[in-house]
mmCIF file of C-alpha atoms and ligand atoms in Angstrom:
data_model
loop_
_atom_site.group_PDB
_atom_site.id
_atom_site.type_symbol
_atom_site.label_atom_id
_atom_site.label_comp_id
_atom_site.label_asym_id
_atom_site.label_seq_id
_atom_site.Cartn_x
_atom_site.Cartn_y
_atom_site.Cartn_z
ATOM 1 C CA MET A 1 -0.213 -0.082 -0.056
ATOM 2 C CA SER A 2 1.433 3.455 -0.934
ATOM 3 C CA SER A 3 1.628 5.812 2.061
ATOM 4 C CA ALA A 4 -0.366 9.011 1.719
ATOM 5 C CA GLU A 5 2.790 11.108 1.337
ATOM 6 C CA ASP A 6 3.586 9.638 -1.966
ATOM 7 C CA LEU A 7 0.219 10.527 -3.384
ATOM 8 C CA PRO A 8 -0.213 13.487 -5.895
ATOM 9 C CA LEU A 9 -1.292 16.372 -3.887
ATOM 10 C CA GLN A 10 -4.462 17.153 -6.045
ATOM 11 C CA CYS A 11 -5.757 13.663 -5.056
ATOM 12 C CA VAL A 12 -5.623 14.071 -1.232
ATOM 13 C CA PRO A 13 -8.659 15.043 0.310
ATOM 14 C CA GLN A 14 -9.053 18.797 1.206
ATOM 15 C CA HIS A 15 -11.251 18.394 4.052
ATOM 16 C CA VAL A 16 -10.876 15.266 6.429
ATOM 17 C CA ALA A 17 -13.605 14.837 9.085
ATOM 18 C CA ILE A 18 -13.101 12.636 12.106
ATOM 19 C CA ILE A 19 -15.601 11.119 14.491
ATOM 20 C CA MET A 20 -12.990 10.260 17.329
ATOM 21 C CA ASP A 21 -14.918 7.335 18.837
ATOM 22 C CA GLY A 22 -13.862 4.597 21.388
ATOM 23 C CA ASN A 23 -12.263 6.457 24.149
ATOM 24 C CA GLY A 24 -14.349 4.834 26.530
ATOM 25 C CA ARG A 25 -13.952 1.223 25.398
ATOM 26 C CA TRP A 26 -10.268 2.023 24.889
ATOM 27 C CA ALA A 27 -9.910 2.790 28.613
ATOM 28 C CA LYS A 28 -12.170 -0.025 29.779
ATOM 29 C CA ALA A 29 -9.932 -2.660 27.991
ATOM 30 C CA GLN A 30 -6.843 -0.924 29.703
ATOM 31 C CA GLY A 31 -8.609 -1.076 33.141
ATOM 32 C CA LEU A 32 -8.483 2.708 33.055
ATOM 33 C CA SER A 33 -11.256 5.309 33.815
ATOM 34 C CA ARG A 34 -13.303 6.777 30.853
ATOM 35 C CA LEU A 35 -11.791 10.135 31.594
ATOM 36 C CA GLU A 36 -8.466 8.677 31.179
ATOM 37 C CA GLY A 37 -9.469 7.281 27.677
ATOM 38 C CA HIS A 38 -10.637 10.894 27.045
ATOM 39 C CA LYS A 39 -7.165 12.343 28.108
ATOM 40 C CA GLN A 40 -5.281 9.963 26.062
ATOM 41 C CA GLY A 41 -7.733 10.676 22.963
ATOM 42 C CA ALA A 42 -7.055 14.274 23.418
ATOM 43 C CA LYS A 43 -3.297 13.657 22.851
ATOM 44 C CA ARG A 44 -3.998 12.041 19.627
ATOM 45 C CA LEU A 45 -5.643 15.218 18.556
ATOM 46 C CA ARG A 46 -2.522 16.916 18.519
ATOM 47 C CA ASP A 47 -0.648 14.162 16.463
ATOM 48 C CA VAL A 48 -3.350 14.064 13.999
ATOM 49 C CA ILE A 49 -3.117 17.695 13.051
ATOM 50 C CA ARG A 50 0.586 17.107 12.185
ATOM 51 C CA TRP A 51 -0.169 13.902 10.282
ATOM 52 C CA ALA A 52 -3.049 15.561 8.169
ATOM 53 C CA ARG A 53 -0.866 18.452 7.369
ATOM 54 C CA ASP A 54 2.062 16.355 6.414
ATOM 55 C CA ALA A 55 -0.270 14.382 4.192
ATOM 56 C CA GLY A 56 -1.417 17.737 2.427
ATOM 57 C CA VAL A 57 -4.793 17.841 4.000
ATOM 58 C CA LYS A 58 -6.045 21.519 4.331
ATOM 59 C CA GLN A 59 -8.850 21.137 6.865
ATOM 60 C CA VAL A 60 -9.382 18.565 9.558
ATOM 61 C CA SER A 61 -12.537 18.723 11.607
ATOM 62 C CA LEU A 62 -12.731 16.784 14.924
ATOM 63 C CA TYR A 63 -15.919 15.769 16.660
ATOM 64 C CA ALA A 64 -15.176 16.479 20.136
ATOM 65 C CA PHE A 65 -18.638 16.838 21.531
ATOM 66 C CA SER A 66 -21.940 16.264 20.011
ATOM 67 C CA THR A 67 -25.317 17.870 20.886
ATOM 68 C CA GLU A 68 -26.479 14.509 22.278
ATOM 69 C CA ASN A 69 -23.335 14.022 24.509
ATOM 70 C CA TRP A 70 -25.039 16.353 27.065
ATOM 71 C CA LYS A 71 -27.148 13.239 27.833
ATOM 72 C CA ARG A 72 -23.912 11.614 29.565
ATOM 73 C CA PRO A 73 -23.168 11.635 33.341
ATOM 74 C CA LYS A 74 -22.645 14.954 34.750
ATOM 75 C CA LEU A 75 -19.195 14.036 35.936
ATOM 76 C CA GLU A 76 -18.128 12.850 32.442
ATOM 77 C CA ILE A 77 -19.199 16.074 30.752
ATOM 78 C CA THR A 78 -17.467 18.281 33.352
ATOM 79 C CA GLY A 79 -14.432 15.949 32.964
ATOM 80 C CA LEU A 80 -14.481 16.633 29.303
ATOM 81 C CA MET A 81 -14.952 20.489 29.435
ATOM 82 C CA THR A 82 -12.156 20.659 32.039
ATOM 83 C CA LEU A 83 -9.997 18.459 29.781
ATOM 84 C CA MET A 84 -10.598 20.797 26.895
ATOM 85 C CA ALA A 85 -9.831 23.803 28.815
ATOM 86 C CA THR A 86 -6.818 22.697 30.258
ATOM 87 C CA MET A 87 -5.354 20.974 26.945
ATOM 88 C CA LEU A 88 -6.133 23.806 24.646
ATOM 89 C CA PRO A 89 -3.654 26.585 26.123
ATOM 90 C CA LEU A 90 -0.913 23.743 26.011
ATOM 91 C CA GLU A 91 -1.531 23.260 22.551
ATOM 92 C CA VAL A 92 -1.676 26.576 21.169
ATOM 93 C CA PRO A 93 2.086 27.180 21.137
ATOM 94 C CA ARG A 94 2.388 23.985 19.106
ATOM 95 C CA MET A 95 -0.309 25.046 16.604
ATOM 96 C CA ILE A 96 1.514 28.407 16.122
ATOM 97 C CA LYS A 97 4.757 26.466 15.308
ATOM 98 C CA GLU A 98 2.767 24.379 12.902
ATOM 99 C CA ASN A 99 1.022 27.208 11.465
ATOM 100 C CA ALA A 100 -2.341 25.678 12.109
ATOM 101 C CA ARG A 101 -5.427 27.857 12.617
ATOM 102 C CA MET A 102 -8.150 26.779 14.802
ATOM 103 C CA LEU A 103 -11.879 27.244 13.943
ATOM 104 C CA VAL A 104 -14.995 26.273 15.841
ATOM 105 C CA LEU A 105 -18.286 24.510 14.686
ATOM 106 C CA GLY A 106 -21.251 24.062 16.899
ATOM 107 C CA ASP A 107 -23.135 26.264 19.614
ATOM 108 C CA VAL A 108 -20.343 26.955 21.834
ATOM 109 C CA SER A 109 -22.296 29.451 23.693
ATOM 110 C CA LYS A 110 -23.704 26.472 25.678
ATOM 111 C CA LEU A 111 -20.386 25.553 26.916
ATOM 112 C CA PRO A 112 -19.153 26.518 30.379
ATOM 113 C CA TRP A 113 -17.266 29.858 30.535
ATOM 114 C CA PHE A 114 -13.784 28.356 30.994
ATOM 115 C CA ALA A 115 -14.141 26.339 28.051
ATOM 116 C CA ARG A 116 -15.351 29.204 25.917
ATOM 117 C CA ARG A 117 -12.683 31.241 27.162
ATOM 118 C CA ALA A 118 -9.943 28.753 26.357
ATOM 119 C CA LEU A 119 -11.607 28.437 22.914
ATOM 120 C CA LYS A 120 -11.707 32.003 22.263
ATOM 121 C CA LYS A 121 -8.117 32.371 23.028
ATOM 122 C CA ALA A 122 -6.997 29.603 20.721
ATOM 123 C CA VAL A 123 -8.978 30.864 17.916
ATOM 124 C CA GLU A 124 -7.598 34.345 18.317
ATOM 125 C CA ALA A 125 -3.902 33.392 18.674
ATOM 126 C CA THR A 126 -3.958 31.198 15.587
ATOM 127 C CA LYS A 127 -6.389 33.132 13.361
ATOM 128 C CA ASP A 128 -3.574 34.113 10.900
ATOM 129 C CA ASN A 129 -1.978 30.745 10.371
ATOM 130 C CA THR A 130 -2.341 29.094 6.873
ATOM 131 C CA SER A 131 -1.135 25.464 6.717
ATOM 132 C CA ILE A 132 -4.069 23.706 7.956
ATOM 133 C CA ASP A 133 -7.476 24.426 9.684
ATOM 134 C CA VAL A 134 -8.362 22.602 12.604
ATOM 135 C CA ILE A 135 -12.103 22.658 12.947
ATOM 136 C CA LEU A 136 -12.980 21.655 16.466
ATOM 137 C CA CYS A 137 -16.641 20.643 16.515
ATOM 138 C CA LEU A 138 -18.286 21.159 19.934
ATOM 139 C CA ASN A 139 -21.873 21.118 20.965
ATOM 140 C CA TYR A 140 -22.124 20.162 17.256
ATOM 141 C CA GLY A 141 -25.125 18.685 15.763
ATOM 142 C CA GLY A 142 -25.939 18.414 12.006
ATOM 143 C CA GLN A 143 -29.526 18.349 12.384
ATOM 144 C CA GLN A 144 -29.250 21.502 14.563
ATOM 145 C CA GLU A 145 -27.098 23.144 11.984
ATOM 146 C CA ILE A 146 -29.575 22.734 9.167
ATOM 147 C CA VAL A 147 -32.577 23.967 11.590
ATOM 148 C CA GLU A 148 -30.417 27.064 12.446
ATOM 149 C CA ALA A 149 -29.641 27.707 8.713
ATOM 150 C CA ALA A 150 -33.429 27.633 8.137
ATOM 151 C CA LYS A 151 -34.016 29.910 10.813
ATOM 152 C CA HIS A 152 -31.283 32.234 9.608
ATOM 153 C CA PHE A 153 -32.858 32.215 6.033
ATOM 154 C CA PHE A 154 -36.207 33.050 7.462
ATOM 155 C CA GLU A 155 -35.159 36.069 9.416
ATOM 156 C CA SER A 156 -33.085 37.352 6.708
ATOM 157 C CA PHE A 157 -36.035 39.229 4.844
ATOM 158 C CA ASP A 158 -37.584 42.688 5.683
ATOM 159 C CA ASN A 159 -41.032 41.821 4.608
ATOM 160 C CA ASP A 160 -43.262 38.539 4.027
ATOM 161 C CA LYS A 161 -43.674 38.986 0.491
ATOM 162 C CA GLU A 162 -39.856 38.708 -0.108
ATOM 163 C CA ARG A 163 -39.670 35.982 2.331
ATOM 164 C CA ALA A 164 -42.378 33.936 0.567
ATOM 165 C CA LEU A 165 -40.866 34.439 -2.856
ATOM 166 C CA ALA A 166 -37.447 33.350 -1.681
ATOM 167 C CA PHE A 167 -39.144 30.276 0.206
ATOM 168 C CA ALA A 168 -40.858 29.288 -3.024
ATOM 169 C CA ASN A 169 -37.654 29.244 -4.837
ATOM 170 C CA LEU A 170 -35.488 27.821 -2.098
ATOM 171 C CA THR A 171 -32.588 25.565 -3.434
ATOM 172 C CA PRO A 172 -30.021 23.541 -1.341
ATOM 173 C CA GLU A 173 -27.420 25.958 -2.488
ATOM 174 C CA THR A 174 -29.458 29.078 -0.997
ATOM 175 C CA LEU A 175 -29.968 27.247 2.355
ATOM 176 C CA TYR A 176 -26.279 26.063 2.408
ATOM 177 C CA ALA A 177 -25.358 29.728 2.296
ATOM 178 C CA HIS A 178 -27.056 30.320 5.531
ATOM 179 C CA MET A 179 -24.960 27.866 7.389
ATOM 180 C CA GLY A 180 -22.225 29.984 8.407
ATOM 181 C CA ARG A 181 -19.542 27.583 6.586
ATOM 182 C CA GLU A 182 -18.024 30.003 4.331
ATOM 183 C CA ALA A 183 -14.638 29.124 5.663
ATOM 184 C CA ILE A 184 -15.113 25.443 5.550
ATOM 185 C CA PHE A 185 -14.740 23.093 2.396
ATOM 186 C CA PRO A 186 -17.173 20.346 1.981
ATOM 187 C CA VAL A 187 -16.081 17.229 3.603
ATOM 188 C CA ASP A 188 -14.336 14.855 1.167
ATOM 189 C CA LEU A 189 -13.499 12.158 3.691
ATOM 190 C CA LEU A 190 -15.385 11.226 6.977
ATOM 191 C CA ILE A 191 -13.449 8.847 9.247
ATOM 192 C CA ARG A 192 -14.942 7.110 12.062
ATOM 193 C CA THR A 193 -12.777 5.254 14.813
ATOM 194 C CA GLY A 194 -13.949 2.917 17.417
ATOM 195 C CA GLY A 195 -16.007 0.386 15.056
ATOM 196 C CA GLU A 196 -19.485 1.806 14.905
ATOM 197 C CA LYS A 197 -20.791 2.376 11.544
ATOM 198 C CA ARG A 198 -22.982 5.451 11.823
ATOM 199 C CA ILE A 199 -22.820 9.115 11.432
ATOM 200 C CA SER A 200 -24.114 10.187 14.893
ATOM 201 C CA ASN A 201 -25.283 13.623 13.705
ATOM 202 C CA PHE A 202 -21.779 14.748 12.215
ATOM 203 C CA HIS A 203 -21.605 16.908 9.122
ATOM 204 C CA LEU A 204 -25.193 15.632 8.103
ATOM 205 C CA TRP A 205 -25.338 17.991 4.904
ATOM 206 C CA ASP A 206 -21.892 17.088 3.676
ATOM 207 C CA ALA A 207 -22.565 13.374 4.253
ATOM 208 C CA ALA A 208 -24.714 13.533 1.132
ATOM 209 C CA TYR A 209 -21.221 12.996 -0.870
ATOM 210 C CA ALA A 210 -18.511 12.551 1.595
ATOM 211 C CA GLU A 211 -16.457 9.421 1.340
ATOM 212 C CA LEU A 212 -17.038 7.236 4.432
ATOM 213 C CA TYR A 213 -14.287 5.263 6.166
ATOM 214 C CA PHE A 214 -14.867 3.034 9.210
ATOM 215 C CA THR A 215 -11.963 1.685 11.165
ATOM 216 C CA ASP A 216 -12.110 -0.504 14.351
ATOM 217 C CA THR A 217 -9.297 1.166 15.804
ATOM 218 C CA ASN A 218 -10.329 3.136 19.190
ATOM 219 C CA TRP A 219 -9.429 6.921 18.908
ATOM 220 C CA PRO A 220 -6.639 6.862 21.532
ATOM 221 C CA ALA A 221 -4.701 4.011 19.537
ATOM 222 C CA TYR A 222 -5.072 5.758 16.387
ATOM 223 C CA THR A 223 -1.799 6.043 14.142
ATOM 224 C CA GLU A 224 -0.325 8.003 11.497
ATOM 225 C CA GLU A 225 -0.538 4.693 9.510
ATOM 226 C CA ASP A 226 -4.287 4.597 10.202
ATOM 227 C CA LEU A 227 -4.666 8.032 8.640
ATOM 228 C CA GLN A 228 -2.496 7.251 5.617
ATOM 229 C CA GLU A 229 -4.405 4.055 4.982
ATOM 230 C CA ALA A 230 -7.781 6.026 5.204
ATOM 231 C CA ILE A 231 -6.420 8.633 2.818
ATOM 232 C CA ALA A 232 -4.836 5.877 0.213
ATOM 233 C CA ASP A 233 -8.399 4.199 0.397
ATOM 234 C CA TYR A 234 -10.070 7.516 -0.452
ATOM 235 C CA VAL A 235 -7.705 8.302 -3.204
ATOM 236 C CA GLY A 236 -8.574 4.711 -4.881
ATOM 237 C CA ARG A 237 -12.203 5.642 -5.015
ATOM 238 C CA GLU A 238 -14.169 7.156 -7.827
ATOM 239 C CA ARG A 239 -16.372 9.928 -6.740
ATOM 240 C CA ARG A 240 -19.352 10.217 -9.126
ATOM 241 C CA PHE A 241 -21.686 12.607 -7.602
ATOM 242 C CA GLY A 242 -24.594 10.996 -9.683
ATOM 243 C CA LYS A 243 -22.809 10.811 -12.781
ATOM 244 C CA THR A 244 -21.777 7.644 -14.595
ATOM 245 C CA SER A 245 -18.095 6.199 -14.320
ATOM 246 C CA GLU A 246 -17.653 7.018 -18.107
ATOM 247 C CA GLN A 247 -18.386 10.703 -17.662
ATOM 248 C CA ILE A 248 -16.157 10.865 -14.864
ATOM 249 C CA GLN A 249 -13.271 9.413 -16.815
ATOM 250 C CA GLY A 250 -14.166 11.806 -19.891
ATOM 251 C CA VAL A 251 -14.997 9.104 -22.283
ATOM 252 C CA ALA A 252 -18.664 9.917 -22.513
ATOM 253 C CA ASP A 253 -20.612 13.035 -23.212
ATOM 254 C CA GLU A 254 -20.942 15.467 -20.365
HETATM 255 C C1 IPE B 301 -15.502 9.449 21.920
HETATM 256 O O1 IPE B 301 -15.428 8.400 22.772
HETATM 257 C C2 IPE B 301 -15.519 10.774 22.697
HETATM 258 C C3 IPE B 301 -16.670 11.585 22.903
HETATM 259 C C4 IPE B 301 -17.926 11.216 22.581
HETATM 260 C C5 IPE B 301 -16.542 12.724 23.726
HETATM 261 P P1 IPE B 301 -16.487 7.707 23.581
HETATM 262 O O2 IPE B 301 -16.504 8.294 24.937
HETATM 263 O O3 IPE B 301 -17.760 7.861 23.010
HETATM 264 O O4 IPE B 301 -16.163 6.190 23.825
HETATM 265 P P2 IPE B 301 -16.911 4.927 23.680
HETATM 266 O O5 IPE B 301 -17.586 4.968 22.424
HETATM 267 O O6 IPE B 301 -17.814 4.849 24.906
HETATM 268 O O7 IPE B 301 -15.973 3.788 23.552
HETATM 269 C C1 IPE B 302 -19.936 10.673 18.556
HETATM 270 O O1 IPE B 302 -19.616 9.445 19.226
HETATM 271 C C2 IPE B 302 -19.743 12.044 19.163
HETATM 272 C C3 IPE B 302 -18.288 12.303 19.352
HETATM 273 C C4 IPE B 302 -17.114 11.413 18.715
HETATM 274 C C5 IPE B 302 -17.904 13.582 19.985
HETATM 275 P P1 IPE B 302 -20.660 9.017 20.512
HETATM 276 O O2 IPE B 302 -20.122 7.800 21.041
HETATM 277 O O3 IPE B 302 -21.342 10.166 21.151
HETATM 278 O O4 IPE B 302 -21.786 8.396 19.161
HETATM 279 P P2 IPE B 302 -22.872 7.224 19.531
HETATM 280 O O5 IPE B 302 -23.705 7.713 20.778
HETATM 281 O O6 IPE B 302 -22.279 5.933 19.846
HETATM 282 O O7 IPE B 302 -23.855 7.230 18.370
HETATM 283 MG MG1 MG B 303 -18.780 6.436 21.716
#
């Protein structure tokens, strides 16, 4: 198998999204607490930024806390928020050194103040960096994102007549423009670690045509080889977006 570093750059996915799952199961297997699993998982996050950048990926989005994760035990939620708030300031110098920019997706207004403060500082300190975007998805839900876009669309008109006309002519492209994802490329490759084969409300809109890749490796045990394998698998696929293979290969009429 070729490594991702040997692949022509134009084939490499621009935006890789990762559902970082399996922290709890990994910890259980080691006889550790779930929180220790999250701690080890957070360390992989640091590595994956470097691996993705070295592979030529331009954006990596990381599912760190879903809108459904509020249903977890209070202690685990507090542990996750505290972990993020303590790890982020330690990661910022590394991100600056690696020229990585941090962006955030999700309704962070619902996070505890100390987590919001750490996020704000990380985003501010890295805002001019250009080598890779790290999109931290926190209190993120794909369904909520689409609902918010619909609300935003509805509230963007001065009067009911304009609104009714726009609604009658509403297209996916128009609604997408209200999602606030101007800085974000469509997801090319969506990876889920930890063995489950579901999307769990991540990037629902983009899941329409993202290439999906599932691995049994739990997130704390994820390696550079795992990422390279996923990218190589992606490169070997033919993305047809509804067309025929012949059209894609240019041997049939457009
Ligand atoms: C993913 O690992 C991290 C978060 C959802 C925050 P899990 O905590 O879901 O780990 P498992 O699925 O229980 O093993
Ligand atoms: C998805 O993992 C969310 C994150 C990785 C942050 P979950 O462990 O919450 O997903 P389900 O509940 O198994 O679908
Ligand atoms: Mg899980």
